[in-house]
Each structure stands twice: as C-alpha cells, then as structure tokens.
CSV table of C-alpha atoms and ligand atoms in Angstrom, one decimal:
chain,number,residue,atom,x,y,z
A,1184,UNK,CA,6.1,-7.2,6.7
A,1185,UNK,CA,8.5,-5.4,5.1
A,1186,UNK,CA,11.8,-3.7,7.6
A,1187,UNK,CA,9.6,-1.7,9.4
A,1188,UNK,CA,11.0,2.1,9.5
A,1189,UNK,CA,10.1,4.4,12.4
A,1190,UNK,CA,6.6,5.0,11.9
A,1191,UNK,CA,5.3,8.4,13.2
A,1192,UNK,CA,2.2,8.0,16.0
A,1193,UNK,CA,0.2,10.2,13.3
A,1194,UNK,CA,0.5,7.5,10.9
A,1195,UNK,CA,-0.3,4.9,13.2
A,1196,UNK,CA,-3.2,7.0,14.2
A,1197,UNK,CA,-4.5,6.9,10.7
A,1198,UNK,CA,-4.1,3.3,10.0
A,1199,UNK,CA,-7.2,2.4,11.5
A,1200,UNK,CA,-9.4,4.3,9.3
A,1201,UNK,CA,-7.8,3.1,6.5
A,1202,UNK,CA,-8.4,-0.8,7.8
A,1203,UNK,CA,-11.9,0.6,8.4
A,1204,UNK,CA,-12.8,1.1,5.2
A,1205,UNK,CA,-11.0,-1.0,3.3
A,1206,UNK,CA,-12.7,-3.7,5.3
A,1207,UNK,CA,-15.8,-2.2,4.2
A,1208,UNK,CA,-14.9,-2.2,0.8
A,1209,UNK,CA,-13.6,-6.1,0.5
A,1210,UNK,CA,-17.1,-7.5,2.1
A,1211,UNK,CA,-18.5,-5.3,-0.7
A,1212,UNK,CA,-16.5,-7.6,-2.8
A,1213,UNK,CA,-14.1,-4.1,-4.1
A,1214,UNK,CA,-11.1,-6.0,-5.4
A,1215,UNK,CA,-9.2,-2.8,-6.1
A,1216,UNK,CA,-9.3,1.1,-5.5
A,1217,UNK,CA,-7.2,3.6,-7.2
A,1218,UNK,CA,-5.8,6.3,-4.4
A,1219,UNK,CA,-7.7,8.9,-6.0
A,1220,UNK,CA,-11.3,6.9,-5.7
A,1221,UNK,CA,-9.5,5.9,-2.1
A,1222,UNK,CA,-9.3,9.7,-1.3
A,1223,UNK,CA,-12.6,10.6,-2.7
A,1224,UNK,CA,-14.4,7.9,-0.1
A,1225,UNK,CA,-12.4,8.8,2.9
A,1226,UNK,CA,-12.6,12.4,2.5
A,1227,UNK,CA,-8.2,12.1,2.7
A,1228,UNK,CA,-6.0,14.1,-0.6
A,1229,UNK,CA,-4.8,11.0,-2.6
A,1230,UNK,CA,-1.4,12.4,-1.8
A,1231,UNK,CA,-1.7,11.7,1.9
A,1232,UNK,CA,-2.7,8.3,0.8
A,1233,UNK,CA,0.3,7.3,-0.8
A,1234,UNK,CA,2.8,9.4,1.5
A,1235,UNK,CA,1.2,7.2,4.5
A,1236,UNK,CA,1.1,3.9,2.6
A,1237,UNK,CA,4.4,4.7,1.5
A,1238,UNK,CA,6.2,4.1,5.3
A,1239,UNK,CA,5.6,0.6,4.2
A,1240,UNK,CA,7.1,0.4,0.7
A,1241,UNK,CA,3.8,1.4,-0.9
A,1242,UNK,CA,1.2,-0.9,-2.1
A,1243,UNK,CA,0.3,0.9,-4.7
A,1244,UNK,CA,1.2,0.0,-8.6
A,1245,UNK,CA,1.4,2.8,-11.2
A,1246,UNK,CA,-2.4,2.6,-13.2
A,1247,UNK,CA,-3.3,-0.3,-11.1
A,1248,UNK,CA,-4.5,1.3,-7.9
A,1249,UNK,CA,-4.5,-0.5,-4.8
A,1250,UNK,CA,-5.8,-4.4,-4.2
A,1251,UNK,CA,-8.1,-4.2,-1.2
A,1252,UNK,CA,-7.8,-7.2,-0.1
A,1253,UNK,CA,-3.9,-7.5,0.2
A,1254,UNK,CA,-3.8,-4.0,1.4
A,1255,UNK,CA,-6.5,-4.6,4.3
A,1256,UNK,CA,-4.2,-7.9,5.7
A,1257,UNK,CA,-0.9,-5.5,5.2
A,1258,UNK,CA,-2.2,-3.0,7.5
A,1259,UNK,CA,-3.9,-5.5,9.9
A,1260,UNK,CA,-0.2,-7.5,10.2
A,1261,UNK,CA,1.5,-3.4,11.1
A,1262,UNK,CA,-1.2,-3.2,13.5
A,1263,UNK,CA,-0.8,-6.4,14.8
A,1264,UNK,CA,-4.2,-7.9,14.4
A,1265,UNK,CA,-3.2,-10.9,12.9
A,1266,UNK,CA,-2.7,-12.4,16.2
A,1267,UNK,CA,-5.4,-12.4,19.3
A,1268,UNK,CA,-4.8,-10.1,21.8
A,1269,UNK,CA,-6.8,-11.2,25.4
A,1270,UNK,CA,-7.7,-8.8,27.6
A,1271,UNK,CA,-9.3,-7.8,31.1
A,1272,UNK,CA,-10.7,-4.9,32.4
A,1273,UNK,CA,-10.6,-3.7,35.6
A,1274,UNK,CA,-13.2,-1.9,37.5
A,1275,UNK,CA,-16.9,-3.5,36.7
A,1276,UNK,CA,-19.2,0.1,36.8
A,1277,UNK,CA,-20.8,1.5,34.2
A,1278,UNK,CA,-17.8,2.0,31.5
A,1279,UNK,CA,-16.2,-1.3,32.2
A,1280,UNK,CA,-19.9,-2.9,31.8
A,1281,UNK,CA,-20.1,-1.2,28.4
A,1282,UNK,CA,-16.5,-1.7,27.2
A,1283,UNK,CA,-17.0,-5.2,28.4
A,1284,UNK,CA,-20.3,-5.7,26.7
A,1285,UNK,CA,-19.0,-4.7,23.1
A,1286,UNK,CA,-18.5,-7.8,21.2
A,1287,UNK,CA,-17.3,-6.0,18.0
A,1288,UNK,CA,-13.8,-6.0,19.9
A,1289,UNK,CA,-13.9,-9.7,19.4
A,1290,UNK,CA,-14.3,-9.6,16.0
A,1291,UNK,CA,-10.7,-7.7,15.9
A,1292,UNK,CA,-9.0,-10.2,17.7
A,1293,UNK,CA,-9.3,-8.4,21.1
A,1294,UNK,CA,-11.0,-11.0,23.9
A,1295,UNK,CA,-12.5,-10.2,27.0
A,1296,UNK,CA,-11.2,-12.9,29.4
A,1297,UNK,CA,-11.7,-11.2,32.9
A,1298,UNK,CA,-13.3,-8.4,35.0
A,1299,UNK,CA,-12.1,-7.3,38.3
A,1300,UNK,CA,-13.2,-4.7,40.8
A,1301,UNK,CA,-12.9,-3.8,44.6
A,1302,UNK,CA,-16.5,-3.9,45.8
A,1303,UNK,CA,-17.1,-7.1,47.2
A,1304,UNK,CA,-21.1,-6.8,46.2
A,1305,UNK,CA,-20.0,-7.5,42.6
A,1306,UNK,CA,-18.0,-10.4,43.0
A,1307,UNK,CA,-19.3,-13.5,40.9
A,1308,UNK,CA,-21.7,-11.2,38.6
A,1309,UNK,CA,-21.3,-12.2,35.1
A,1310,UNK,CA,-21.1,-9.2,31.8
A,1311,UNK,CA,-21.0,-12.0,28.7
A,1312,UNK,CA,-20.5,-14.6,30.6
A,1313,UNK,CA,-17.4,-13.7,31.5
A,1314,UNK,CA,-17.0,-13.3,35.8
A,1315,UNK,CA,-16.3,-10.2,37.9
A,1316,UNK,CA,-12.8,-11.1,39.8
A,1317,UNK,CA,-11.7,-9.9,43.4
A,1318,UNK,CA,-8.5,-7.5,42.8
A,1319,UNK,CA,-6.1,-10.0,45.3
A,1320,UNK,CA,-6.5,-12.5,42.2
A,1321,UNK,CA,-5.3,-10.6,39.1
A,1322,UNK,CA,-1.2,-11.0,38.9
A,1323,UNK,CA,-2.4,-14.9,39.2
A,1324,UNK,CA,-4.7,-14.7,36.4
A,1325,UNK,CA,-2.8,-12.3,34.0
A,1326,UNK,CA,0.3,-14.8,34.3
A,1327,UNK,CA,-1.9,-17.8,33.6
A,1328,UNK,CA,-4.4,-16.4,31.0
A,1329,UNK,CA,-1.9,-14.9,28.4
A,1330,UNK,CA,-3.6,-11.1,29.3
A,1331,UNK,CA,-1.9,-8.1,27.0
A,1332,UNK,CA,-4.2,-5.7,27.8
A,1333,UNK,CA,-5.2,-3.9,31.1
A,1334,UNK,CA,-8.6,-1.8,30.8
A,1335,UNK,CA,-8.6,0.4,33.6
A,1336,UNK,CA,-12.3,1.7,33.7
A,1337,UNK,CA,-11.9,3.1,37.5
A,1338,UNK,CA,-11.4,6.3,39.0
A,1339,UNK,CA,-8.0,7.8,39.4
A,1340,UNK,CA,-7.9,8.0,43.4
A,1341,UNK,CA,-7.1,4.5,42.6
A,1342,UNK,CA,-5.5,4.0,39.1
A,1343,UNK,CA,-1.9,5.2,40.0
A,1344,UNK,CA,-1.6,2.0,42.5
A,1345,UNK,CA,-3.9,-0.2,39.8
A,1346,UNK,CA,-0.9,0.3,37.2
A,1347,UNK,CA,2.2,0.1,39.4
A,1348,UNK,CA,0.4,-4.0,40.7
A,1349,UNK,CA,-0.1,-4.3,36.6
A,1350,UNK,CA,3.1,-3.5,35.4
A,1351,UNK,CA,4.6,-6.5,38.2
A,1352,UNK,CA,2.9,-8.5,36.8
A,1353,UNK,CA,4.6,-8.2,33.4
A,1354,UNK,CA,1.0,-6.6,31.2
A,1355,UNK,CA,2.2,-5.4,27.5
A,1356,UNK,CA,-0.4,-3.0,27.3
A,1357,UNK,CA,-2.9,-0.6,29.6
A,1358,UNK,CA,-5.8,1.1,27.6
A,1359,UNK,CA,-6.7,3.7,30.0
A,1360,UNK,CA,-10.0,5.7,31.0
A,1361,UNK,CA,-8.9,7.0,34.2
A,1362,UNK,CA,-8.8,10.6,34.1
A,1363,UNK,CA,-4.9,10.3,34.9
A,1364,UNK,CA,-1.5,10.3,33.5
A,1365,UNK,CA,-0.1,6.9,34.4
A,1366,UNK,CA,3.7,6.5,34.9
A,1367,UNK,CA,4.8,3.3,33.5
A,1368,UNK,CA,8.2,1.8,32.9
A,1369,UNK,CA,9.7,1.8,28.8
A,1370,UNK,CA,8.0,-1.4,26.9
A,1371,UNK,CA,4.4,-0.9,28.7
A,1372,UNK,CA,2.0,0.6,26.2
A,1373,UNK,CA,-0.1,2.9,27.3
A,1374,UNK,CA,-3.0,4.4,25.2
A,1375,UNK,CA,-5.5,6.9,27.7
A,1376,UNK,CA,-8.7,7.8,26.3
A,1377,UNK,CA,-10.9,10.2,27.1
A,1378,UNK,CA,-14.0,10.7,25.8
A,1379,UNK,CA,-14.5,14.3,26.7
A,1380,UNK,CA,-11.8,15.4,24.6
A,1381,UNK,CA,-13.5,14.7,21.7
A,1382,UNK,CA,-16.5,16.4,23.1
A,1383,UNK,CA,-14.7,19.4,23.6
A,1384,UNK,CA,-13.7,19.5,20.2
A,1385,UNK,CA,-16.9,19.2,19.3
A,1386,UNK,CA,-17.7,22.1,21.6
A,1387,UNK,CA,-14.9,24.3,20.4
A,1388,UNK,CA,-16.2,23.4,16.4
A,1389,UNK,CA,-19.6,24.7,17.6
A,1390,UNK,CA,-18.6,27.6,19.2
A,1391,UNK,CA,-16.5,28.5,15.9
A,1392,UNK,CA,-19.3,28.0,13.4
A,1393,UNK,CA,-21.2,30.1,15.4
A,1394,UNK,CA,-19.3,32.8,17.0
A,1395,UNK,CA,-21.9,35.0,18.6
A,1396,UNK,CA,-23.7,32.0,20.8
A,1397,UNK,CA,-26.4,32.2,18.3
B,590,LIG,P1,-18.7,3.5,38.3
B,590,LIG,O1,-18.7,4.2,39.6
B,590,LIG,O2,-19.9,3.0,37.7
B,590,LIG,O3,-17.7,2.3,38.3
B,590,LIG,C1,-16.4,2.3,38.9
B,590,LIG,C2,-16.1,0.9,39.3
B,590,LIG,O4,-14.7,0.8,39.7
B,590,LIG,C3,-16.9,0.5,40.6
B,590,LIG,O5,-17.5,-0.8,40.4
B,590,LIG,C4,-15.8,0.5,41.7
B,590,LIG,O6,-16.1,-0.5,42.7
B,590,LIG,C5,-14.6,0.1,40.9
B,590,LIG,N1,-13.3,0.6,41.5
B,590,LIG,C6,-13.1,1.8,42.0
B,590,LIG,N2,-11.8,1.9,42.5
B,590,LIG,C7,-11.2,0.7,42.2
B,590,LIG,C8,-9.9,0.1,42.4
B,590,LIG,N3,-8.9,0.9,43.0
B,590,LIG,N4,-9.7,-1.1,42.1
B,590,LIG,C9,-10.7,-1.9,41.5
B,590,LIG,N5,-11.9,-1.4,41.3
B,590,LIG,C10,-12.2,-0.2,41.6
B,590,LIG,O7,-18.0,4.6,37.3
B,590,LIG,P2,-17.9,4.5,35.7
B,590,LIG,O8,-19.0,5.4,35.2
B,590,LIG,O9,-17.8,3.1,35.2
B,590,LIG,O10,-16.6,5.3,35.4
B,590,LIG,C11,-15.3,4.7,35.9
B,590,LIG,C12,-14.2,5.7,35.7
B,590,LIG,O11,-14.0,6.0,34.4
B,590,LIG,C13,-14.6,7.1,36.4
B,590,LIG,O12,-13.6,7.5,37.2
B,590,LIG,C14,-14.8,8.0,35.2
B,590,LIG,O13,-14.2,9.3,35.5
B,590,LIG,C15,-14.0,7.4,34.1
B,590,LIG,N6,-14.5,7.6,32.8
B,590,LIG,C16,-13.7,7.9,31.8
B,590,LIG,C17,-14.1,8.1,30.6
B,590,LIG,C18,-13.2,8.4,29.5
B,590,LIG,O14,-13.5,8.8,28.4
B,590,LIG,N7,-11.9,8.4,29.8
B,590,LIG,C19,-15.5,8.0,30.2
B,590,LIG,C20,-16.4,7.6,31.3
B,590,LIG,C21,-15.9,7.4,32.6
C-alpha cells in the first residue's frame, strides 16, 4: 500500500461498494473499466470516482481506465481483507443466530469461531457447528483463539458491562447491534449498526415522494 494519508470515514464508507462491484466485474472476467463506464454501473459521477480513488495515488491511467483486478486486491489490502479476521458473537437469540448463520462473511475473511450467551438453556447448542459458550469463558477464549471482533447481538440493559469485560481482554474491534452508545478506550473499533435507521430512511423517502399520505 502506498503511505496511507488520512482517509475520511466517508471514503472508507464508500470503499465497500466499490470492492462490491468490482468483484462482480472480475468473476465476469472484466479486465478493465474506464471511470466513466465505472460511474455509469454504480450509479456514482466519474469524478467522485477518481477524487476517492485518488486518496490512494489513483489507479487510474490516462485512456486506459482502471484494471479490475489490481484495483479490487488494492482496495481489499486498505480495508484489510487480505488477512482473516476471527470473530465471536455474543448473545445466541435471534440476530446473533442470523449473523452467525451467514457464511458469506466467511468468504471475506471474517470467521465465526465462538458464540456466547447468559441463559444457561443454550449452553452446548451448536449454529454452524460452531458451540454456544457460557459468558465466565470468553476473556479465556478471546486470548487463545486470536478473536478481533466482538458481535454484541444482546440487549443494552447488558451491553455497557459486555464491552467494559471485552475491552480487558484486549478485543481490536466490537461490531455492535445493541441499541446503545458504547464507551470504549482509543484503539477499540467500534462500528454500531442499526437496522432501523435505514428503515427510517426509507420511511422518511416515502413520506417525501408522497407528501399528502396518499
Ligand atoms: P433475543 O431475545 O432473541 O436474543 C438475545 C440473546 O441475548 C438471548 O439469548 C439472551 O440470553 C442473550 N443475552 C441477553 N443479555 C445478555 C448478556 N448480558 N450477556 C450475554 N448474553 C445475553 O433478541 P434478538 O432478537 O436476537 O435481539 C438482540 C438484541 O439486538 C436486542 O436487544 C435488539 O434490540 C437488538 N437488535 C438490534 C438490531 C440492530 O439493527 N441494531 C436489529 C435487531 C435486534
């Protein structure tokens, strides 16, 4: 990678997308794209393209467009999926079933190594094979199973004290569904996601198409 500026968060944002497709378009066998057939596909102006490429030196030649292929492992170095990233996920209910049930993250480089929850009845149950973990065990197996990343699928009465035991025990990175703002020291990633923000934006988009309710 080239020195790495400061990137903004809306860039980063954006990268994915751009991996997305370009993925798409090298198992179509695309060996290069110009930024204006690039912009015409992700529904992005060509100058956006190349001002957001551009935080990375630009991998764009004059007349040549862009080669997928390098392009695609460029952007999967700056988001740091050339390496494996394990992870766990704590609370086994319904969203940690789900989350833990998507094998697509495997195909990233993201894998699912353990599940932990409070209620004893659950103890032992298996979601891919991989076994639903008592919470006294989880600094022990985050130091011996190389875990980055924390997936809190629980509620936030108990997420606050779910963190602080996580961040002890040295975790990179907590991807969080808890409806709550987590407090974390400086060097612990912390990405929350919550689904019903999109769907209020969705709700806000209807409501503006159609003013009157109709
Ligand atoms: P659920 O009730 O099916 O599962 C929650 C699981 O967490 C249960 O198995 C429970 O025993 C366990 N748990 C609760 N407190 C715990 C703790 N302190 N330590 C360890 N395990 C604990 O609920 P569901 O549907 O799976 O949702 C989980 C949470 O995620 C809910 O609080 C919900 O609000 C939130 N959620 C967030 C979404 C988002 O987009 N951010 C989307 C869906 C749910």
């Amino acid at each position: 990678i080239l020195e790495e500026k400061e990137i903004s968060q809306a860039v980063i944002g954006r990268l994915p997308r751009y991996f997305r497709y370009l993925g798409e378009l090298k198992d179509e066998g695309v060996e290069r794209i110009s930024s204006q057939d690039l912009s015409e596909l992700m529904k992005v102006t060509a100058s956006q393209i190349r001002q957001d490429l551009n935080n990375f030196g630009g991998f764009g030649q004059q007349g040549y467009g862009y080669n997928v292929e390098y392009l695609y492992h460029e952007i999967g170095k700056i988001l740091g999926l050339d390496r494996q990233h394990n992870f766990i996920i704590i609370g086994a209910g319904n969203l940690g079933r789900a989350l833990g049930n998507y094998i697509n993250f495997e195909k990233r480089g993201f894998i699912f190594r353990g599940m932990f929850d409070e209620n004893p009845a659950l103890i032992g149950s298996r979601i891919r094979g991989v076994k639903v973990m008592p919470m006294n065990e989880i600094e022990h197996f985050i130091r011996e199973n190389d875990i980055d990343i924390a997936v809190l699928a629980i509620p936030k009465s108990g997420a606050v004290a779910v963190a602080e035991k996580l961040v002890r025990t040295g975790i990179h990175a907590i991807w969080n569904f808890a409806h709550v703002d987590l407090n974390v020291p400086e060097g612990i990633q912390v990405e929350n996601v919550h689904l019903s923000d999109s769907l209020m934006k969705l709700s806000y988009n209807i409501r503006k198409a159609a003013p009157n309710g109709e």
